[in-house]
Structure formats: C-alpha cells, structure tokens
mmCIF file of C-alpha atoms and ligand atoms in Angstrom:
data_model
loop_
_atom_site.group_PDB
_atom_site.id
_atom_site.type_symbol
_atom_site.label_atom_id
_atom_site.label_comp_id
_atom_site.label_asym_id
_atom_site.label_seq_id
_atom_site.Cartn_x
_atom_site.Cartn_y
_atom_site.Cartn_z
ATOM 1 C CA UNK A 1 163.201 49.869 30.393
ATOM 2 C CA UNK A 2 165.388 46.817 29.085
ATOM 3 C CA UNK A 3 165.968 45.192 26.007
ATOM 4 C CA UNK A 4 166.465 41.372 26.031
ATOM 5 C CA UNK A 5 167.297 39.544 22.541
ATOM 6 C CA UNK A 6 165.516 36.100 22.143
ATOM 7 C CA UNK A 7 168.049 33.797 20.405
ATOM 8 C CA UNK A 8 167.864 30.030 19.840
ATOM 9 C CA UNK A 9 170.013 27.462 18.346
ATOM 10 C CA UNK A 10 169.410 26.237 14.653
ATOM 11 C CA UNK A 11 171.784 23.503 13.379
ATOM 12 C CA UNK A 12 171.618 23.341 9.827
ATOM 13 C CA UNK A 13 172.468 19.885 8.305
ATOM 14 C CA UNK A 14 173.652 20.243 3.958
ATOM 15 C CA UNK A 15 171.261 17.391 3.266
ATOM 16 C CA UNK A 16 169.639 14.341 5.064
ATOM 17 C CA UNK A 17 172.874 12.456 4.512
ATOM 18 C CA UNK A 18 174.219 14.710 7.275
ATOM 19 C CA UNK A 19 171.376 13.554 10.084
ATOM 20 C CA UNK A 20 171.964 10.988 12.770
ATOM 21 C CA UNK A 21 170.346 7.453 11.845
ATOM 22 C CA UNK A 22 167.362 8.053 13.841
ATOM 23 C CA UNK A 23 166.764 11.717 12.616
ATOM 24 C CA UNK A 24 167.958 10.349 8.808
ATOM 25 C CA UNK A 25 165.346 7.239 8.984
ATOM 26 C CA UNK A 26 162.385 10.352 10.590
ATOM 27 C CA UNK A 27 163.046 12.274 8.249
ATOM 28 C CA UNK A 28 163.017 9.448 4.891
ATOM 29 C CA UNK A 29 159.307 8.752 6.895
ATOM 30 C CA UNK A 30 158.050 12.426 6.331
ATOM 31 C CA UNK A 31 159.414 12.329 2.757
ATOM 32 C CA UNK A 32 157.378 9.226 2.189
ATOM 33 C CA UNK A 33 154.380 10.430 4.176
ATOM 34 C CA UNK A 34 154.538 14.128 1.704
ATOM 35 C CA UNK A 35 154.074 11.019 -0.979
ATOM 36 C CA UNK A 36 150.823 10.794 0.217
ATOM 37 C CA UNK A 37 149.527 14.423 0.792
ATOM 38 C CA UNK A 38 146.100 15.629 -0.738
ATOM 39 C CA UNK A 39 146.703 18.660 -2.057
ATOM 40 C CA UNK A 40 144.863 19.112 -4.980
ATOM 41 C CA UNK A 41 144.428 23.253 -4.865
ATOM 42 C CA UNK A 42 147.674 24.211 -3.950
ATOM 43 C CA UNK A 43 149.841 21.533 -5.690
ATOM 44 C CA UNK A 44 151.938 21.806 -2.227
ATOM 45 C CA UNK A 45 152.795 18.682 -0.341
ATOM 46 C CA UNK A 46 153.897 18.344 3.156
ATOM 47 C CA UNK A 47 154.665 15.366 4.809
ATOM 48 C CA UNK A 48 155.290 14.951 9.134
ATOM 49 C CA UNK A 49 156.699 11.918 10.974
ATOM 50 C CA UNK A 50 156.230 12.600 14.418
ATOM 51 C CA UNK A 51 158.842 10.378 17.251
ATOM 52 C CA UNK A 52 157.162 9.502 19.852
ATOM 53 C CA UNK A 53 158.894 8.508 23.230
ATOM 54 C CA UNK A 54 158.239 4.834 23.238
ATOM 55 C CA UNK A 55 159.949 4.510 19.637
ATOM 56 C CA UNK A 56 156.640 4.787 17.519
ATOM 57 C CA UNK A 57 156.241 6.760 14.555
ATOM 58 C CA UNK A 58 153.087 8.702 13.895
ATOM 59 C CA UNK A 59 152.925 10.273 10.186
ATOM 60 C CA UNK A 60 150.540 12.754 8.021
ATOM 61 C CA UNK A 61 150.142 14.579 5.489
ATOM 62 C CA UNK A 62 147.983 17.867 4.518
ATOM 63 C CA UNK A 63 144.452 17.003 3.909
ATOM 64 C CA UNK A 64 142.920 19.802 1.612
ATOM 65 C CA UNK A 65 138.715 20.246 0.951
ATOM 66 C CA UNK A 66 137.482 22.183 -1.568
ATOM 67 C CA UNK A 67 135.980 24.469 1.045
ATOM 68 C CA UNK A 68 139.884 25.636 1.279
ATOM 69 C CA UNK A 69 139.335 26.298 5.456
ATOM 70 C CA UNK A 70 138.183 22.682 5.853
ATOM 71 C CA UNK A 71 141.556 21.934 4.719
ATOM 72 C CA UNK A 72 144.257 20.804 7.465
ATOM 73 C CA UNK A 73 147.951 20.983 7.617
ATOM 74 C CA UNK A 74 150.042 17.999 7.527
ATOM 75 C CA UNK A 75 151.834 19.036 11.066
ATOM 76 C CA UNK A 76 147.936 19.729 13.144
ATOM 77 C CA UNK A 77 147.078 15.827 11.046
ATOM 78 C CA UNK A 78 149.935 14.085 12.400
ATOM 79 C CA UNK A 79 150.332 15.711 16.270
ATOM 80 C CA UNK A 80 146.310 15.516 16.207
ATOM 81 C CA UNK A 81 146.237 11.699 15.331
ATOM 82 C CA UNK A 82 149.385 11.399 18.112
ATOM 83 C CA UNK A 83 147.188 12.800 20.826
ATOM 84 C CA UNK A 84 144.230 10.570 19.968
ATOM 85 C CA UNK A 85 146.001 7.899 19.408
ATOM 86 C CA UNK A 86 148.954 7.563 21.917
ATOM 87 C CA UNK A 87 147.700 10.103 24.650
ATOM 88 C CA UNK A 88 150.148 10.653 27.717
ATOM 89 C CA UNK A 89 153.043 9.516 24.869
ATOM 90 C CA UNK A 90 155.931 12.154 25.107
ATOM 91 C CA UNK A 91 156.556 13.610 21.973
ATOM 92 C CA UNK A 92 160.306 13.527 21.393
ATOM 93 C CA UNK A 93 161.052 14.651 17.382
ATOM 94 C CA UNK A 94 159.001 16.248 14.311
ATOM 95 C CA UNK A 95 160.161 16.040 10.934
ATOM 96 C CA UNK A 96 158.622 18.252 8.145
ATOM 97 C CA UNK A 97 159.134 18.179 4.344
ATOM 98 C CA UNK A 98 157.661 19.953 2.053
ATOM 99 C CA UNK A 99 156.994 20.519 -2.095
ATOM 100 C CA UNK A 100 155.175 21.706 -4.134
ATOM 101 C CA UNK A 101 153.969 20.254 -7.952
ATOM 102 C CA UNK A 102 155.079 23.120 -9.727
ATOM 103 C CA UNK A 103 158.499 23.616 -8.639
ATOM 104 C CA UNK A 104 161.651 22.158 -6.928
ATOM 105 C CA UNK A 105 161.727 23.471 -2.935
ATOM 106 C CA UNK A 106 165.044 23.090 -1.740
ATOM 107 C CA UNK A 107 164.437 25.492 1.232
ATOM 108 C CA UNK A 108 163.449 24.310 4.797
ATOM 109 C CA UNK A 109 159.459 24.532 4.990
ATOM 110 C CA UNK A 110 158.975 26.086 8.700
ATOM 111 C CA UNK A 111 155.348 25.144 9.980
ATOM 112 C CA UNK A 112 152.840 27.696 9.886
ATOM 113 C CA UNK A 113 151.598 29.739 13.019
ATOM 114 C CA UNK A 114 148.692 27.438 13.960
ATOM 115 C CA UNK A 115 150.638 24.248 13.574
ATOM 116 C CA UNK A 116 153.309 26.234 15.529
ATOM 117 C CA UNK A 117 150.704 27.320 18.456
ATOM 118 C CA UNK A 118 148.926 23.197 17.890
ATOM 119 C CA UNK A 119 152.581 21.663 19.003
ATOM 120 C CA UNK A 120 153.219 23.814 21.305
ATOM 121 C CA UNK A 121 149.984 22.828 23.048
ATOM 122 C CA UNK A 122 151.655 19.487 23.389
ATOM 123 C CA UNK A 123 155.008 20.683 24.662
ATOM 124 C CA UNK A 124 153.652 22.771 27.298
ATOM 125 C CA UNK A 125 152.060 19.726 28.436
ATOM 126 C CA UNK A 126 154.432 17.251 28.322
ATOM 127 C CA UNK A 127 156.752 19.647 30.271
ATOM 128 C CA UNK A 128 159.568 18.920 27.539
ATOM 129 C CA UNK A 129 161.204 19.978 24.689
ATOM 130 C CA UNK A 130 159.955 18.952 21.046
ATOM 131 C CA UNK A 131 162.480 18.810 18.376
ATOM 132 C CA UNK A 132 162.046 19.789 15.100
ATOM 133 C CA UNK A 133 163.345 19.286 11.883
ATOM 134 C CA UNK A 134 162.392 20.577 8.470
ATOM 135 C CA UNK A 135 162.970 20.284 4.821
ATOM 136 C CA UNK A 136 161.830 21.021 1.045
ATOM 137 C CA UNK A 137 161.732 18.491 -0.796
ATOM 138 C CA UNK A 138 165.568 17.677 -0.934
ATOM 139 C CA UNK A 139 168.600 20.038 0.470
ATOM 140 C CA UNK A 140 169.373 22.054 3.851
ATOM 141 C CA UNK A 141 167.857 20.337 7.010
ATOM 142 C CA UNK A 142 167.290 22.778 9.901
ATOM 143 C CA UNK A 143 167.197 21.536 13.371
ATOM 144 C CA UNK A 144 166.053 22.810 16.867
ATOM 145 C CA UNK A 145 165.785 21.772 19.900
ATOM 146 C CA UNK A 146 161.820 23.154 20.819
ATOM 147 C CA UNK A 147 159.306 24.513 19.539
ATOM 148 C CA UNK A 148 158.903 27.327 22.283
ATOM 149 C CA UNK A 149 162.605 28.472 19.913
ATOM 150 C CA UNK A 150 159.824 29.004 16.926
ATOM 151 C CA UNK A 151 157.210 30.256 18.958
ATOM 152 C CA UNK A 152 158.636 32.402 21.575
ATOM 153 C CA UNK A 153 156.657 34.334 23.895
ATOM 154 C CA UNK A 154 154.020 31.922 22.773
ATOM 155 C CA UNK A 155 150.406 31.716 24.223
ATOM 156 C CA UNK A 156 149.136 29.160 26.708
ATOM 157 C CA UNK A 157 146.675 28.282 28.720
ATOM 158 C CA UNK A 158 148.620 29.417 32.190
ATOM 159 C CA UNK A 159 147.278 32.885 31.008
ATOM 160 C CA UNK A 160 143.156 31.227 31.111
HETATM 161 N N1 THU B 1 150.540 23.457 4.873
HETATM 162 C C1 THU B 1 150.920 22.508 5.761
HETATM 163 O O1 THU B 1 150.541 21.332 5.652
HETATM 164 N N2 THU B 1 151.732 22.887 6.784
HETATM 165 C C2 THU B 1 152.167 24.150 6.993
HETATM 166 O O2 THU B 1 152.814 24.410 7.988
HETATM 167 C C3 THU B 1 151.894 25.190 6.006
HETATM 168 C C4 THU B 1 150.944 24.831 4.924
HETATM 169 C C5 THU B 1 149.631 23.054 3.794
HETATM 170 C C6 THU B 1 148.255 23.654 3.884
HETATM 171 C C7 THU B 1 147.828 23.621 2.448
HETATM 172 O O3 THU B 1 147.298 22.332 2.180
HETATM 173 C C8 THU B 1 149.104 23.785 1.667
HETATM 174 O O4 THU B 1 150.160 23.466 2.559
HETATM 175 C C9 THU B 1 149.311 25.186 1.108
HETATM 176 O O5 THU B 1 149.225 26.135 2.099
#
C-alpha cells in the first residue's frame, strides 16, 4: 500500500487591485457579467468571463427557471456558449464572482461539481491547463493554474 497527498498551488490575491492587468480587466468582466445574472429564486448571482486564446472574451451569467433543474450555472452558460461559439479556441483563463441579494460575499465562490466536471471536459481536450480565478462579490481572489487542481482524480472519457 502507499499513500500519495494531492497538493496544488492556490495564490490568493487581497483584492482585484492585486491581479495582473489582464486577470484585473477578466475579472471587472465577470463582475459586470454577475450584473446581469437571473436569479430570481435564490437571490445568488454569479457572473464568468471566460479568456479565450485568441484574446476574446466570452461571458455569462446563471440562468434560473422556475422548474429549479432547468436552471443553469453561470460557469456551464459561459464555457457552453465558448464551445458553440469559438470551437477548437483554447481556453486560457476563467474568472468567477459571485453574490448573493441578501448578503455581502466576500469569500471566493469555487464552482460547483458539474461546472467543475463541464470545464474539465474542455481541458482534457484542449490538452492544456485552464486557469481559474474566483471571487464574492468584492475581497480575496484565489488563483490556480487548472482545473484538474479542483477536480483531481477527475472523470473522463479515456475511461469510455
Ligand atoms: N450557481 C452557479 O451559477 N455556479 C456555481 O458554481 C454554483 C451555483 C448558481 C446556480 C443557482 O442559480 C444559484 O447559483 C444558487 O445555487
């Protein structure tokens, strides 16, 4: 038997201000996409800008339904509308902000396990790291450098 320990790197910025230009100006485009959010049941707004590797930006926000399951996060949205849109585009950064209506988030909102096993999808594919950075609504910025770091031991289709 052996143990292994699965570590990854976070960098953890105090506040937008800290964030290169290109990660600062991402990351102002998923505030201003969370703007935009319809999220009338849960009151919770995220926003994504997605980077993609010819310099376009690619944004969304969660779409809710009042059959809740109809409902689609902000992250699936954006990296959906990517694919359709730009397909064979490398994905290079993902920024992720979140909110909600009744209260002030100031901790980093980490996408949820589908969104997690959706991007993955596309960096499996793409044969290269995605980065990702998240954030409430204002305050700490995480960063990493892939989403395999968030998903590890993650499932794809090399196991069909
Ligand atoms: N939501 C996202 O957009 N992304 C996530 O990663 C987690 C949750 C949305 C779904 C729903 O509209 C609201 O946040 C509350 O769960």
């Amino acid at each position: 038997m052996q143990k292994q320990n699965i570590t990854f790197e976070l960098s953890i910025f105090d506040s937008i201000d800290e964030l290169s230009a290109e990660d600062n100006k991402l990351m102002n485009d998923a505030v201003a996409a969370r703007g935009d959010a319809y999220a009338p049941y849960s009151n919770f707004q995220v926003g994504v800008a997605i980077l993609l590797e010819n310099g376009v930006v690619v944004t969304g926000n969660n779409q809710e339904n009042a059959s809740y399951p109809s409902g689609l996060c902000a992250e699936r949205v954006a990296i959906f509308y990517a694919g359709a849109k730009y397909p064979g585009v490398g994905i290079q950064t993902i920024a992720i902000t979140a909110t909600s209506i009744n209260h002030v988030l100031t901790d980093p909102a980490a996408p949820c396990g589908n969104c997690r096993q959706a991007i993955s999808e596309y960096e499996v594919k793409q044969k290269k790291p995605i980065a990702l950075m998240m954030m409430g609504e204002k305050g700490k910025v995480f960063k990493c450098n892939s989403m395999a770091d968030i998903l590890p031991l993650g499932f794809n289709s090399s196991f069909l």
